[in-house]
mmCIF file of N, CA and C in Angstrom:
data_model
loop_
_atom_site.group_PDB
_atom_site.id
_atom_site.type_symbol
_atom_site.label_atom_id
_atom_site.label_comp_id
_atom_site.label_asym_id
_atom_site.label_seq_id
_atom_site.Cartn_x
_atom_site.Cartn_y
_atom_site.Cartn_z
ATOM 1 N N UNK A 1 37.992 52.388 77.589
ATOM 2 C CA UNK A 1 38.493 51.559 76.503
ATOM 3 C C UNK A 1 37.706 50.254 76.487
ATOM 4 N N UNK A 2 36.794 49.922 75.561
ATOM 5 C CA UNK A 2 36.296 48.769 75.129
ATOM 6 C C UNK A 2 36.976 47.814 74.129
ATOM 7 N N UNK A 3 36.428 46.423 74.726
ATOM 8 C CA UNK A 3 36.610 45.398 73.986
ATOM 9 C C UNK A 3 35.822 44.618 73.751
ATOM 10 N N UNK A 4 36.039 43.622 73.172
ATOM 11 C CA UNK A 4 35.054 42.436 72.384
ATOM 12 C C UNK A 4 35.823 41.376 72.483
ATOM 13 N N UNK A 5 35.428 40.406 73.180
ATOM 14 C CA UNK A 5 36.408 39.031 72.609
ATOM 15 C C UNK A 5 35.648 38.174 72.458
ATOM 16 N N UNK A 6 35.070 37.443 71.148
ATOM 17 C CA UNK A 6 33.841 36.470 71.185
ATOM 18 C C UNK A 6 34.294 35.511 70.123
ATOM 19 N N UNK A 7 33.951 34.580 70.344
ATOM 20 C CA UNK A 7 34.235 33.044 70.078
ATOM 21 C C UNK A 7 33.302 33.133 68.633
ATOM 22 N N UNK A 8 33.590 32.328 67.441
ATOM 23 C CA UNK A 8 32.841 32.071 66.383
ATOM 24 C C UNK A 8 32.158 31.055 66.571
ATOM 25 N N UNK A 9 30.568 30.202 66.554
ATOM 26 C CA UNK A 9 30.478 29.441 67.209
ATOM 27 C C UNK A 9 29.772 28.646 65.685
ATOM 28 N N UNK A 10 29.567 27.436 66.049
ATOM 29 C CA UNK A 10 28.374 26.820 65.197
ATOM 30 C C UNK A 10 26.681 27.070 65.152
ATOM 31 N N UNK A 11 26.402 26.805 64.253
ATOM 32 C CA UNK A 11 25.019 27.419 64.359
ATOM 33 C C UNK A 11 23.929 26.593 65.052
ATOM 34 N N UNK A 12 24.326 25.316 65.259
ATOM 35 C CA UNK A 12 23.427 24.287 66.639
ATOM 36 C C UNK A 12 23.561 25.077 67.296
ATOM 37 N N UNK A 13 22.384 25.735 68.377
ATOM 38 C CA UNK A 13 22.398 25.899 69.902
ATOM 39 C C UNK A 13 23.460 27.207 69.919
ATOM 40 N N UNK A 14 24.432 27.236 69.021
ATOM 41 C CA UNK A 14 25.455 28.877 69.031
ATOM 42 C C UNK A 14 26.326 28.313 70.189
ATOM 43 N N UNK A 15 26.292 27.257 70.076
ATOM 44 C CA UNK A 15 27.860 26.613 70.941
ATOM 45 C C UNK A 15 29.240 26.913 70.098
ATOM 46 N N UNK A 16 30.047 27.640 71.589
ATOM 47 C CA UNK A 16 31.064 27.772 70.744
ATOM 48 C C UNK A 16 32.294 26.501 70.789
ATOM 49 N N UNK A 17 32.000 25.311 69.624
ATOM 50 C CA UNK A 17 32.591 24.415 69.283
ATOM 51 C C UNK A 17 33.737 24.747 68.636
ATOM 52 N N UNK A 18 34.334 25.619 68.304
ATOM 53 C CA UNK A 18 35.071 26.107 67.214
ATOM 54 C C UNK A 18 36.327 26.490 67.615
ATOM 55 N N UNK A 19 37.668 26.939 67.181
ATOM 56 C CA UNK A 19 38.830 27.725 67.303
ATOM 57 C C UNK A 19 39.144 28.453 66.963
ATOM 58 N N UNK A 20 38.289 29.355 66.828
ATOM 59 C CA UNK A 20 38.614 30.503 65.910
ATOM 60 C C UNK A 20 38.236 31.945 67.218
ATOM 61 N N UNK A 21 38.422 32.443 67.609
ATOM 62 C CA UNK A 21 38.666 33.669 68.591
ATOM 63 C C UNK A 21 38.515 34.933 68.188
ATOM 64 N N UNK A 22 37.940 36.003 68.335
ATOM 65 C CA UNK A 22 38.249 37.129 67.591
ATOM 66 C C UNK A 22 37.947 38.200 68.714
ATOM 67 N N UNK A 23 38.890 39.505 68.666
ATOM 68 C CA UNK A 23 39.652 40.459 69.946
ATOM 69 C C UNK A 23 39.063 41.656 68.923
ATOM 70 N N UNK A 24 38.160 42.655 69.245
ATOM 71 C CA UNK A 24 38.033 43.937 68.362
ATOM 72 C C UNK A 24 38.507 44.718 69.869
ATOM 73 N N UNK A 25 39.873 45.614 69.841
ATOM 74 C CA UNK A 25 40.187 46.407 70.555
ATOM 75 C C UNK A 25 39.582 47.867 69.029
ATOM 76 N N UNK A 26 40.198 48.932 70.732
ATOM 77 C CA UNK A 26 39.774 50.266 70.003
ATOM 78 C C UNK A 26 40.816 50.718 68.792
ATOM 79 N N UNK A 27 41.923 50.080 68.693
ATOM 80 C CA UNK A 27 42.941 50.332 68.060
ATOM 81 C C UNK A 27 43.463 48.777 66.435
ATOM 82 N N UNK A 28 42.229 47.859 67.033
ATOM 83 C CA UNK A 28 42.962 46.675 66.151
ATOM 84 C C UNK A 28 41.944 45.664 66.495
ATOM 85 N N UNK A 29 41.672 44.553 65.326
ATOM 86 C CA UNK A 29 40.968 43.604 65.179
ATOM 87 C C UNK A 29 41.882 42.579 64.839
ATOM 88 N N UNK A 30 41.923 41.317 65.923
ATOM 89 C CA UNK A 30 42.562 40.030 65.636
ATOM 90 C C UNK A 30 42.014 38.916 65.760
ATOM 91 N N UNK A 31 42.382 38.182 64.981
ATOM 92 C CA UNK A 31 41.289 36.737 64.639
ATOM 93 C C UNK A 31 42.686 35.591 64.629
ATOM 94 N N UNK A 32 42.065 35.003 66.044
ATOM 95 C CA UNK A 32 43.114 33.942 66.151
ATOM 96 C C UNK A 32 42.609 32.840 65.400
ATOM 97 N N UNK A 33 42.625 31.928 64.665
ATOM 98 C CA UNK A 33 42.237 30.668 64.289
ATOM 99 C C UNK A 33 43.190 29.506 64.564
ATOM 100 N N UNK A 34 42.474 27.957 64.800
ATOM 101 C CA UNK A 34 43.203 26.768 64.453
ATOM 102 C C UNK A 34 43.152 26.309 65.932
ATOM 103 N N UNK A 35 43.715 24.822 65.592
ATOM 104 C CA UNK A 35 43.985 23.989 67.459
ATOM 105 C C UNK A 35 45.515 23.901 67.019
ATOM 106 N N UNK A 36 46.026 22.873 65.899
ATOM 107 C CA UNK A 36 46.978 22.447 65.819
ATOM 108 C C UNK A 36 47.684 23.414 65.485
ATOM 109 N N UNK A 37 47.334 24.028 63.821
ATOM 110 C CA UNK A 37 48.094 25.077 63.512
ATOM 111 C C UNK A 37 47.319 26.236 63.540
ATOM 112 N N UNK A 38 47.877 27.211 64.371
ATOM 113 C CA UNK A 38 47.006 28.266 64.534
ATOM 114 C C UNK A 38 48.207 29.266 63.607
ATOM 115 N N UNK A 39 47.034 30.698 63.139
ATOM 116 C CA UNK A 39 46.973 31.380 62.598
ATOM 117 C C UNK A 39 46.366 32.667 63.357
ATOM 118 N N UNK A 40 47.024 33.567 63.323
ATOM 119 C CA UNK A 40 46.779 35.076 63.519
ATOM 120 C C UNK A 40 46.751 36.402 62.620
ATOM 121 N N UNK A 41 45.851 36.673 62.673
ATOM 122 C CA UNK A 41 45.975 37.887 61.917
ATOM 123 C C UNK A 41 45.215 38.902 62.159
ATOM 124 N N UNK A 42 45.974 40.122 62.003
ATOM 125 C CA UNK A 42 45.713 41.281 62.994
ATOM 126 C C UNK A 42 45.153 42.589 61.765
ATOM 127 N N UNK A 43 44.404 43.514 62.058
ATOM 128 C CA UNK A 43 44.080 44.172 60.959
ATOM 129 C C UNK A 43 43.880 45.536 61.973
ATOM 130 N N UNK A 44 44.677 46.795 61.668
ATOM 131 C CA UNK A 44 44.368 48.172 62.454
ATOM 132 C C UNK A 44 43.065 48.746 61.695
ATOM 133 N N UNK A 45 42.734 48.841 63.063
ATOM 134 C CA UNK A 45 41.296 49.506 62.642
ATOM 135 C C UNK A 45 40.755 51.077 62.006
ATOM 136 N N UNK A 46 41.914 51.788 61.626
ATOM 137 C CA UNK A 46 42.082 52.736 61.122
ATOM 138 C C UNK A 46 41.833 52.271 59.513
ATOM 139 N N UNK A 47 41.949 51.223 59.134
ATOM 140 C CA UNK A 47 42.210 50.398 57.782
ATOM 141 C C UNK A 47 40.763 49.820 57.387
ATOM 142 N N UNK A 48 40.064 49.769 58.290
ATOM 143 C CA UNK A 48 38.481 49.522 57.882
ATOM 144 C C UNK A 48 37.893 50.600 57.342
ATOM 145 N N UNK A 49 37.382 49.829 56.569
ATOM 146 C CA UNK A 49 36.356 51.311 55.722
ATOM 147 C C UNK A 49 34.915 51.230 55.432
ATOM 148 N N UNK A 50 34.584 49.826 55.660
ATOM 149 C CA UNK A 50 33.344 49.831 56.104
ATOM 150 C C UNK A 50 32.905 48.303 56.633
ATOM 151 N N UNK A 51 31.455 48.478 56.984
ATOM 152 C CA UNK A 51 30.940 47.137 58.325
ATOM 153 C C UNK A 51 30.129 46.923 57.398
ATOM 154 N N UNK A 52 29.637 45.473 57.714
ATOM 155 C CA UNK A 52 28.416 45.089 56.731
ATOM 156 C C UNK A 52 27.807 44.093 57.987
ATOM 157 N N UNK A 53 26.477 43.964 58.406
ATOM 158 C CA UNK A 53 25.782 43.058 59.598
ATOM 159 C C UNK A 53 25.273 42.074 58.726
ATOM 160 N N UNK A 54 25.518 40.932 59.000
ATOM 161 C CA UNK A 54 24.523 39.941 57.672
ATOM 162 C C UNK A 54 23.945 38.621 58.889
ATOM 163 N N UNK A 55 22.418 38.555 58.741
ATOM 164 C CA UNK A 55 21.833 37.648 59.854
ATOM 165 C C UNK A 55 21.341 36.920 58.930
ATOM 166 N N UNK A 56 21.300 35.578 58.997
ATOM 167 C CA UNK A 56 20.486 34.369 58.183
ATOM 168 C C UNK A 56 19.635 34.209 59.108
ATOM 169 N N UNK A 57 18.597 33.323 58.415
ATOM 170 C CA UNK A 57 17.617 32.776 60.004
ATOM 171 C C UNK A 57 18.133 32.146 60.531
ATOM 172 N N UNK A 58 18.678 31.036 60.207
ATOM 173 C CA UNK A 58 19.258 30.194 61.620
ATOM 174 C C UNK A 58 20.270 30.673 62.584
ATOM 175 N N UNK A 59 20.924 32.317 61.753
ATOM 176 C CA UNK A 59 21.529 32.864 63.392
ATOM 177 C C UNK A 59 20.883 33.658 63.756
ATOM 178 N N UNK A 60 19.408 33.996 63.153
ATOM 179 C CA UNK A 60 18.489 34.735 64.219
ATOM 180 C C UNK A 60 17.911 33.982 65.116
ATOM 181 N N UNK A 61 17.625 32.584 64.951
ATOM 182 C CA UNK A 61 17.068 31.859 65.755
ATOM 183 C C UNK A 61 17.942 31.288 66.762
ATOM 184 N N UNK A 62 19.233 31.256 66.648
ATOM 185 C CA UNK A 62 20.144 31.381 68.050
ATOM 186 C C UNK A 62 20.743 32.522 68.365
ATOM 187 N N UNK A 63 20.826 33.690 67.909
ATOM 188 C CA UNK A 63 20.832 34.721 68.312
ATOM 189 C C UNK A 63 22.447 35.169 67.745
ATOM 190 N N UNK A 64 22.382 35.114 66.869
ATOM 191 C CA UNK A 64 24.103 35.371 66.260
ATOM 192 C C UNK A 64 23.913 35.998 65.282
ATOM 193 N N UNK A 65 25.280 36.384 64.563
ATOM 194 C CA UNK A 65 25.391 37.190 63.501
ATOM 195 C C UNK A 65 26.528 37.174 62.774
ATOM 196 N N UNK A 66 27.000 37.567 61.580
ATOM 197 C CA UNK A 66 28.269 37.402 60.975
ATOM 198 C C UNK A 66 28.276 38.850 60.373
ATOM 199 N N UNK A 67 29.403 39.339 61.100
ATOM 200 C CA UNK A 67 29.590 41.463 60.987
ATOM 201 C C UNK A 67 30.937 40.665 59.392
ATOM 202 N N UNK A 68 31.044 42.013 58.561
ATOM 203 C CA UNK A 68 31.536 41.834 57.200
ATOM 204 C C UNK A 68 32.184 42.807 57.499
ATOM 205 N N UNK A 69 33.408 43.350 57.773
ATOM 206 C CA UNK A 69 34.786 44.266 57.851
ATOM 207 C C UNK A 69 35.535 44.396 56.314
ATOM 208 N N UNK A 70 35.683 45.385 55.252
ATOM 209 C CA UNK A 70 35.912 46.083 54.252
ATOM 210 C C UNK A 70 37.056 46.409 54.120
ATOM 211 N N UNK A 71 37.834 46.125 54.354
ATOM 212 C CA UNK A 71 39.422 46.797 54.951
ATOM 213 C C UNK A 71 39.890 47.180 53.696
ATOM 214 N N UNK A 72 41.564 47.985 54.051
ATOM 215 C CA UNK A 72 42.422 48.263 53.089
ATOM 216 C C UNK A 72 43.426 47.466 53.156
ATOM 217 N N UNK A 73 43.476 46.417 54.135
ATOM 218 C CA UNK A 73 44.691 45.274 54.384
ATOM 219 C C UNK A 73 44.960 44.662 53.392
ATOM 220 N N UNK A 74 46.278 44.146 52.672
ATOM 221 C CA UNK A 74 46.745 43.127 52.069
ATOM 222 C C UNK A 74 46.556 42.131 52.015
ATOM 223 N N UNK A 75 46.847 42.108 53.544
ATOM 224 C CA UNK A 75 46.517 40.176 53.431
ATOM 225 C C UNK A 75 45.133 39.753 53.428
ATOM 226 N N UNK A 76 44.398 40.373 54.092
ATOM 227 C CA UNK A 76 42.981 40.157 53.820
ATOM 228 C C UNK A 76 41.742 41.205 53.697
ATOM 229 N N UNK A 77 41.462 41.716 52.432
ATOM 230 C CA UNK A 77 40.576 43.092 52.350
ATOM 231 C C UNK A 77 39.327 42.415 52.996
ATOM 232 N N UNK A 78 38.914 41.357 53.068
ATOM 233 C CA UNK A 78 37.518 41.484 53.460
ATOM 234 C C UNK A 78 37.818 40.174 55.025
ATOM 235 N N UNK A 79 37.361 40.942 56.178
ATOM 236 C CA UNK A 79 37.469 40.097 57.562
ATOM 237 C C UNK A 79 36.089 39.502 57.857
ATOM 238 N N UNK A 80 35.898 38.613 58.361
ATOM 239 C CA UNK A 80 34.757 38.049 58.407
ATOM 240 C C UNK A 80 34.817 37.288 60.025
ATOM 241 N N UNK A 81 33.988 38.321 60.595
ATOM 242 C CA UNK A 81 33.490 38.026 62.234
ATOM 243 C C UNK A 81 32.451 37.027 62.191
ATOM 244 N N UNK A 82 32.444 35.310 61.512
ATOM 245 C CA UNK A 82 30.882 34.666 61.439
ATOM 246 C C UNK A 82 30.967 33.828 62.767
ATOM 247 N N UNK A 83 29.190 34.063 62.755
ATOM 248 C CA UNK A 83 28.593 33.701 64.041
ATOM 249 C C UNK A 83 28.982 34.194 65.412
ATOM 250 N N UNK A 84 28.585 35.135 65.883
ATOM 251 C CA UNK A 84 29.251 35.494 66.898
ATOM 252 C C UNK A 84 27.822 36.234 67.460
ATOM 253 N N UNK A 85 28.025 36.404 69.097
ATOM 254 C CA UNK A 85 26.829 36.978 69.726
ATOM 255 C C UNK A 85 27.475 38.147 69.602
ATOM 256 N N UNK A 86 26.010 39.269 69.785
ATOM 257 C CA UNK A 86 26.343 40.545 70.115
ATOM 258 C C UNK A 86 26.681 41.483 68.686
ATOM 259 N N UNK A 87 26.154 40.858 68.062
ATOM 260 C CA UNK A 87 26.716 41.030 66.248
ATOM 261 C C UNK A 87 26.459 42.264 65.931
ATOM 262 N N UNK A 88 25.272 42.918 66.392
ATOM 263 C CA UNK A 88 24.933 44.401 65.876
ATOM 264 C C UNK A 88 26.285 45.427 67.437
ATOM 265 N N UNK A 89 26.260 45.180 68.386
ATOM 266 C CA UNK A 89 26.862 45.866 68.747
ATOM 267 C C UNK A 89 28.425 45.881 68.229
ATOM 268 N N UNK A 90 29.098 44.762 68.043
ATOM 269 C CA UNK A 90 30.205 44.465 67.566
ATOM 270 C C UNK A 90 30.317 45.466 66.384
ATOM 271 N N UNK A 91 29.870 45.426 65.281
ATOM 272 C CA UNK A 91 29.329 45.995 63.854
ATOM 273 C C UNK A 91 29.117 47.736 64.575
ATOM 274 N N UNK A 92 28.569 48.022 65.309
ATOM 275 C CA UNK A 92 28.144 49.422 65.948
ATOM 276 C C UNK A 92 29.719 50.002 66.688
ATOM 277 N N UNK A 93 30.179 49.205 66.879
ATOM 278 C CA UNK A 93 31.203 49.451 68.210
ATOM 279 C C UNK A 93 32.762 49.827 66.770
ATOM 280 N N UNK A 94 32.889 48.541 66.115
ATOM 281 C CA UNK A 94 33.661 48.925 64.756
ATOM 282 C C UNK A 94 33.975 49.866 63.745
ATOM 283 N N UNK A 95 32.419 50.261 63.848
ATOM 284 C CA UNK A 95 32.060 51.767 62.359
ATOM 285 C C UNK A 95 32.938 52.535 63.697
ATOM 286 N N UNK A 96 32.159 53.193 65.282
ATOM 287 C CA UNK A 96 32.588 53.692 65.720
ATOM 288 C C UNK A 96 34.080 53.720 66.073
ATOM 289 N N UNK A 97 34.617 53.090 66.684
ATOM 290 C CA UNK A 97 36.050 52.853 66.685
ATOM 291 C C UNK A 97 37.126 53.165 65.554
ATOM 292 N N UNK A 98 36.797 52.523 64.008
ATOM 293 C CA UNK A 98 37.063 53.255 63.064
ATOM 294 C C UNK A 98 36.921 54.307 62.701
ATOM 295 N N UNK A 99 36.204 55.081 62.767
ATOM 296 C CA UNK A 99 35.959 56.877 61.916
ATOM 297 C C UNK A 99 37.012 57.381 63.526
ATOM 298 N N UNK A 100 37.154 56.888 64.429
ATOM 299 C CA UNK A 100 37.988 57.871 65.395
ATOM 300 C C UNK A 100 39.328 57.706 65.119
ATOM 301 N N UNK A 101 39.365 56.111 64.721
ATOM 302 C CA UNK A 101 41.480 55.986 64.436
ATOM 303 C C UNK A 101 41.974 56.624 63.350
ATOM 304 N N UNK A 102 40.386 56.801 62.120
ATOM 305 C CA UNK A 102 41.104 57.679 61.293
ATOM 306 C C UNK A 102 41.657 59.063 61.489
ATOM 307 N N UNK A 103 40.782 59.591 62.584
ATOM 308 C CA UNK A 103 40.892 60.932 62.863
ATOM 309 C C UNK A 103 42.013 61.154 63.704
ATOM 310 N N UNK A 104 42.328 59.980 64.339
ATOM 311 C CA UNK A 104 43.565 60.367 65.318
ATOM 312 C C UNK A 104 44.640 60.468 64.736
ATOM 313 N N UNK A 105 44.854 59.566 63.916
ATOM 314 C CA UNK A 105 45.726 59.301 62.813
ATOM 315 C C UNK A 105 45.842 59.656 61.470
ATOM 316 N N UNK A 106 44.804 60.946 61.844
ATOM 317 C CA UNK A 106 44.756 61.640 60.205
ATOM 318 C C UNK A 106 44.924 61.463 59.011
ATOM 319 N N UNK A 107 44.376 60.210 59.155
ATOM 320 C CA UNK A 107 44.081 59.266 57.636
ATOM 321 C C UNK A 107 43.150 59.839 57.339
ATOM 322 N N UNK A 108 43.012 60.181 55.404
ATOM 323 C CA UNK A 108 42.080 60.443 54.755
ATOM 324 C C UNK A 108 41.850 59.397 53.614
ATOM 325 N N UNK A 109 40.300 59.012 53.926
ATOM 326 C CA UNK A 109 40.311 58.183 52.395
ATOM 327 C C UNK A 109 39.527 58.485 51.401
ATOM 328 N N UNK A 110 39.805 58.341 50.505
ATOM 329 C CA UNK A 110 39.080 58.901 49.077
ATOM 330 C C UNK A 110 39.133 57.977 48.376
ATOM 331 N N UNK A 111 37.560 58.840 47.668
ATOM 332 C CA UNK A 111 36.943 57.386 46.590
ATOM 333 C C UNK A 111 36.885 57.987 45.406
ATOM 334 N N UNK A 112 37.115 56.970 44.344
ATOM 335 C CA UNK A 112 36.794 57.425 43.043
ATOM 336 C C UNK A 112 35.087 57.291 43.141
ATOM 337 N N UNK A 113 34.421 58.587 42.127
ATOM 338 C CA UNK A 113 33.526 58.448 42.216
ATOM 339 C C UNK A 113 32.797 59.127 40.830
ATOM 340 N N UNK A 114 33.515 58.336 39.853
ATOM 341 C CA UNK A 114 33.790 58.920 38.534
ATOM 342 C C UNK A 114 33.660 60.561 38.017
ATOM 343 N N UNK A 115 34.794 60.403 38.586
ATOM 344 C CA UNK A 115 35.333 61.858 37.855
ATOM 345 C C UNK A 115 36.116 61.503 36.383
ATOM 346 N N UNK A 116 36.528 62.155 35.796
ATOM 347 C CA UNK A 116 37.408 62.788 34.593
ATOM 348 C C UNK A 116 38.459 62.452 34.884
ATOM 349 N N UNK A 117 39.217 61.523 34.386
ATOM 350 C CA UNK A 117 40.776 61.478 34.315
ATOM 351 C C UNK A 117 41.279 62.314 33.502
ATOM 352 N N UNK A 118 42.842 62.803 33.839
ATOM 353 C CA UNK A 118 43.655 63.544 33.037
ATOM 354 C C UNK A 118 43.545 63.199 31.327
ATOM 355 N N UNK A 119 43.601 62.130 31.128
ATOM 356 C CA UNK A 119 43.882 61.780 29.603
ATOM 357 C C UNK A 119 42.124 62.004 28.811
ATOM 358 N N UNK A 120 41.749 62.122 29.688
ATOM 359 C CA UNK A 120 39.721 62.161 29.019
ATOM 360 C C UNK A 120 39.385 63.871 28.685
ATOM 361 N N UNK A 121 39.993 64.130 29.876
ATOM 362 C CA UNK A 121 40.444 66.203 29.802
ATOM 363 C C UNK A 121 40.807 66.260 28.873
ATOM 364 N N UNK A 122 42.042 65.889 28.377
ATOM 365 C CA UNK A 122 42.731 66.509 27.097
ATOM 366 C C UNK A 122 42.184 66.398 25.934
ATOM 367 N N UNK A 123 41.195 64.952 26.008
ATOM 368 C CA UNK A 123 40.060 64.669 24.881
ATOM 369 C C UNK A 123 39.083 65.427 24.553
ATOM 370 N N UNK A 124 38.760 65.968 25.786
ATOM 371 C CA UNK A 124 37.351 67.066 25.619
ATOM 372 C C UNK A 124 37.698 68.501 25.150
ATOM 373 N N UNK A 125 38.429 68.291 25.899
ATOM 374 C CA UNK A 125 39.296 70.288 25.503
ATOM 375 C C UNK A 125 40.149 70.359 23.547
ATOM 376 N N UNK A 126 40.286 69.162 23.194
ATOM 377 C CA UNK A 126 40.534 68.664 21.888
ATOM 378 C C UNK A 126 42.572 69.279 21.987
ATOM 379 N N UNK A 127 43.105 69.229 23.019
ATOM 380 C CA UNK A 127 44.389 69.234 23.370
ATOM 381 C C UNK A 127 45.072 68.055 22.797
#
């Protein structure tokens, strides 16, 4: 069982100056934020549907990355892991971890991918 727990940092030097925390277990992604008022929010990783890796130069030149999480969550469809080391494995470790919770949990997801709606059928067939 792997984990990830890496700090969001600033892009000087990739010091992590910041409060923001983020936990990718095999089962769930949580992003603690704040000093005073902190904020949590947790997203099952069965609910991701896709990773996006996005490197600017200045976090190639300290060695960071900001991974882009796609979710089906409510409270937040799009999670955002910025600046963090280890960014392609994080992003690698996520896709993986996801396609297995779906399977354990026999979630299926489906995309529209323009098909024919019912009411367009009845148009063509002149019903």
């Amino acid at each position: 069982m792997a984990e990830f727990v890496e700090r969001k940092r600033i892009l000087f030097f990739g010091l992590p100056w910041t409060f923001t925390k983020y936990q990718i277990r095999e089962d769930m992604i949580t992003i603690n934020r704040g000093f005073f008022k902190t904020t949590e929010n947790d997203c099952y990783m069965y609910k991701v549907q896709d990773v996006q890796l996005k490197v600017s130069l200045a976090e190639r030149l300290f060695g960071l990355g900001t991974v882009v999480c796609y979710t089906g969550d409510t409270t937040d469809p799009t999670l955002l892991l910025e600046h963090i080391r280890h960014a392609k494995a994080v992003k690698d470790y996520i896709l993986k971890a996801s396609e297995e919770a779906r399977i354990k949990r026999r979630t299926l997801t489906t995309l529209d991918i323009g098909s024919v709606s019912f009411g367009e059928l009845e148009d063509v067939d002149g019903m």
